[in-house]
Structure formats: structure tokens, C-alpha cells
Amino acid sequence: MDVKEAVRIALEYVQELFADEEITHLGLEEVEYNVTMDDWQVTVGFSRPWDYPTGSLAILGAGSTPHRSYKRVTIKDGAVVSVTNRDL
């Protein structure tokens, strides 16, 4: 499997896994091939509806950028084996 395939698998998996949470702005953040473990570690970021600023700060435009969640997706032999939190 090449890097493009690993990224495609990770993005599709996260989109499906978090579908009920209506995620937005799903995007690739990092990709790393782990030679020792023979797996791909793909970090993706996204926002959820509750990550957007609300109230008076949102009206004023302050803090208008939503918070992002980052997940590390580990792929081995073409299959997702884990999804973990990744703090950047």
C-alpha cells in the first residue's frame, strides 16, 4: 500500500465512524510510515458542531475559528486497526 491509499482509507474511515457527529472540515494533517511496526499512522483533523464559537464572541467575530479534533488512524495491511486521540 502506498501513502495515497493509506490516506484515502483513513479519511473514509473517520468520515464514516464520526458520521453521527456531523463533522466538518475533515483533512489530512500528518502521515508517517512506521517501519518497525509495518503500518501507516495517518493523523486527520476535523471540527464538530459544538466546536464552533457561540454567543457574544461569535457575533463579534472573535475566536471565529472552530476548535479541531485530531485523530491518529493506524492502518496495517490495508485495514484500520486503531483510531486514537492525537494532541498537536
Coordinates of C-alpha atoms in Angstrom, one line a residue:
M1 CA 0.0 0.0 0.0
D2 CA 1.3 3.5 -0.8
V3 CA 0.8 6.7 1.1
K4 CA -2.2 7.9 -1.0
E5 CA -4.1 4.7 -0.4
A6 CA -3.4 4.9 3.4
V7 CA -4.7 8.5 3.5
R8 CA -7.8 7.6 1.5
I9 CA -8.6 4.7 3.8
A10 CA -8.1 6.9 6.9
L11 CA -10.2 9.8 5.7
E12 CA -13.1 7.5 4.6
Y13 CA -13.0 5.6 7.9
V14 CA -13.1 8.7 10.0
Q15 CA -15.9 10.2 7.9
E16 CA -18.0 7.0 8.4
L17 CA -17.0 6.5 12.0
F18 CA -18.0 10.0 13.1
A19 CA -20.9 10.5 10.7
D20 CA -23.5 10.9 13.5
E21 CA -21.4 13.8 14.9
E22 CA -21.7 15.8 11.7
I23 CA -18.0 16.5 11.4
T24 CA -16.8 19.3 9.1
H25 CA -13.5 20.4 7.6
L26 CA -12.1 16.8 7.6
G27 CA -8.5 17.0 6.4
L28 CA -5.1 15.3 6.4
E29 CA -2.7 16.6 9.0
E30 CA 0.2 14.1 9.1
V31 CA 1.3 10.8 7.6
E32 CA 4.0 8.5 8.9
Y33 CA 5.1 5.0 7.9
N34 CA 6.3 3.0 10.8
V35 CA 9.0 0.7 9.5
T36 CA 9.3 -1.3 12.8
M37 CA 5.5 -2.0 13.0
D38 CA 5.0 -2.1 9.2
D39 CA 2.0 0.2 9.5
W40 CA 0.8 3.7 8.4
Q41 CA -0.1 6.3 11.0
V42 CA -2.3 8.9 9.5
T43 CA -3.4 12.0 11.5
V44 CA -6.6 13.7 10.4
G45 CA -8.3 16.7 11.8
F46 CA -11.9 17.8 11.8
S47 CA -14.5 20.0 13.6
R48 CA -17.8 19.1 15.2
P49 CA -20.8 21.4 15.5
W50 CA -20.1 22.1 19.2
D51 CA -16.5 23.2 18.3
Y52 CA -17.8 26.5 16.8
P53 CA -17.8 29.6 19.0
T54 CA -21.2 30.8 20.1
G55 CA -22.7 33.7 22.0
S56 CA -21.3 37.3 22.0
L57 CA -17.8 36.3 21.0
A58 CA -19.1 34.6 17.8
I59 CA -21.2 37.7 17.0
L60 CA -18.2 39.9 17.3
G61 CA -16.1 37.6 15.2
A62 CA -13.7 36.9 18.0
G63 CA -12.5 33.3 18.1
S64 CA -14.4 32.5 14.8
T65 CA -12.1 29.6 14.0
P66 CA -13.6 26.4 15.3
H67 CA -11.6 24.0 17.6
R68 CA -10.3 20.9 15.7
S69 CA -10.1 17.4 16.9
Y70 CA -7.1 15.3 15.8
K71 CA -7.2 11.5 15.4
R72 CA -4.4 9.2 14.6
V73 CA -5.6 6.3 12.4
T74 CA -3.3 3.3 12.3
I75 CA -3.5 1.1 9.2
K76 CA -1.9 -2.3 8.8
D77 CA -2.3 -4.5 5.7
G78 CA -5.0 -2.2 4.3
A79 CA -7.2 -2.3 7.4
V80 CA -7.7 0.2 10.1
V81 CA -6.5 -1.3 13.4
S82 CA -7.0 1.8 15.7
V83 CA -8.2 5.3 16.0
T84 CA -6.7 7.3 18.9
N85 CA -6.7 11.0 20.0
R86 CA -3.7 13.0 18.8
D87 CA -2.8 16.3 20.5
L88 CA -1.0 18.7 18.3

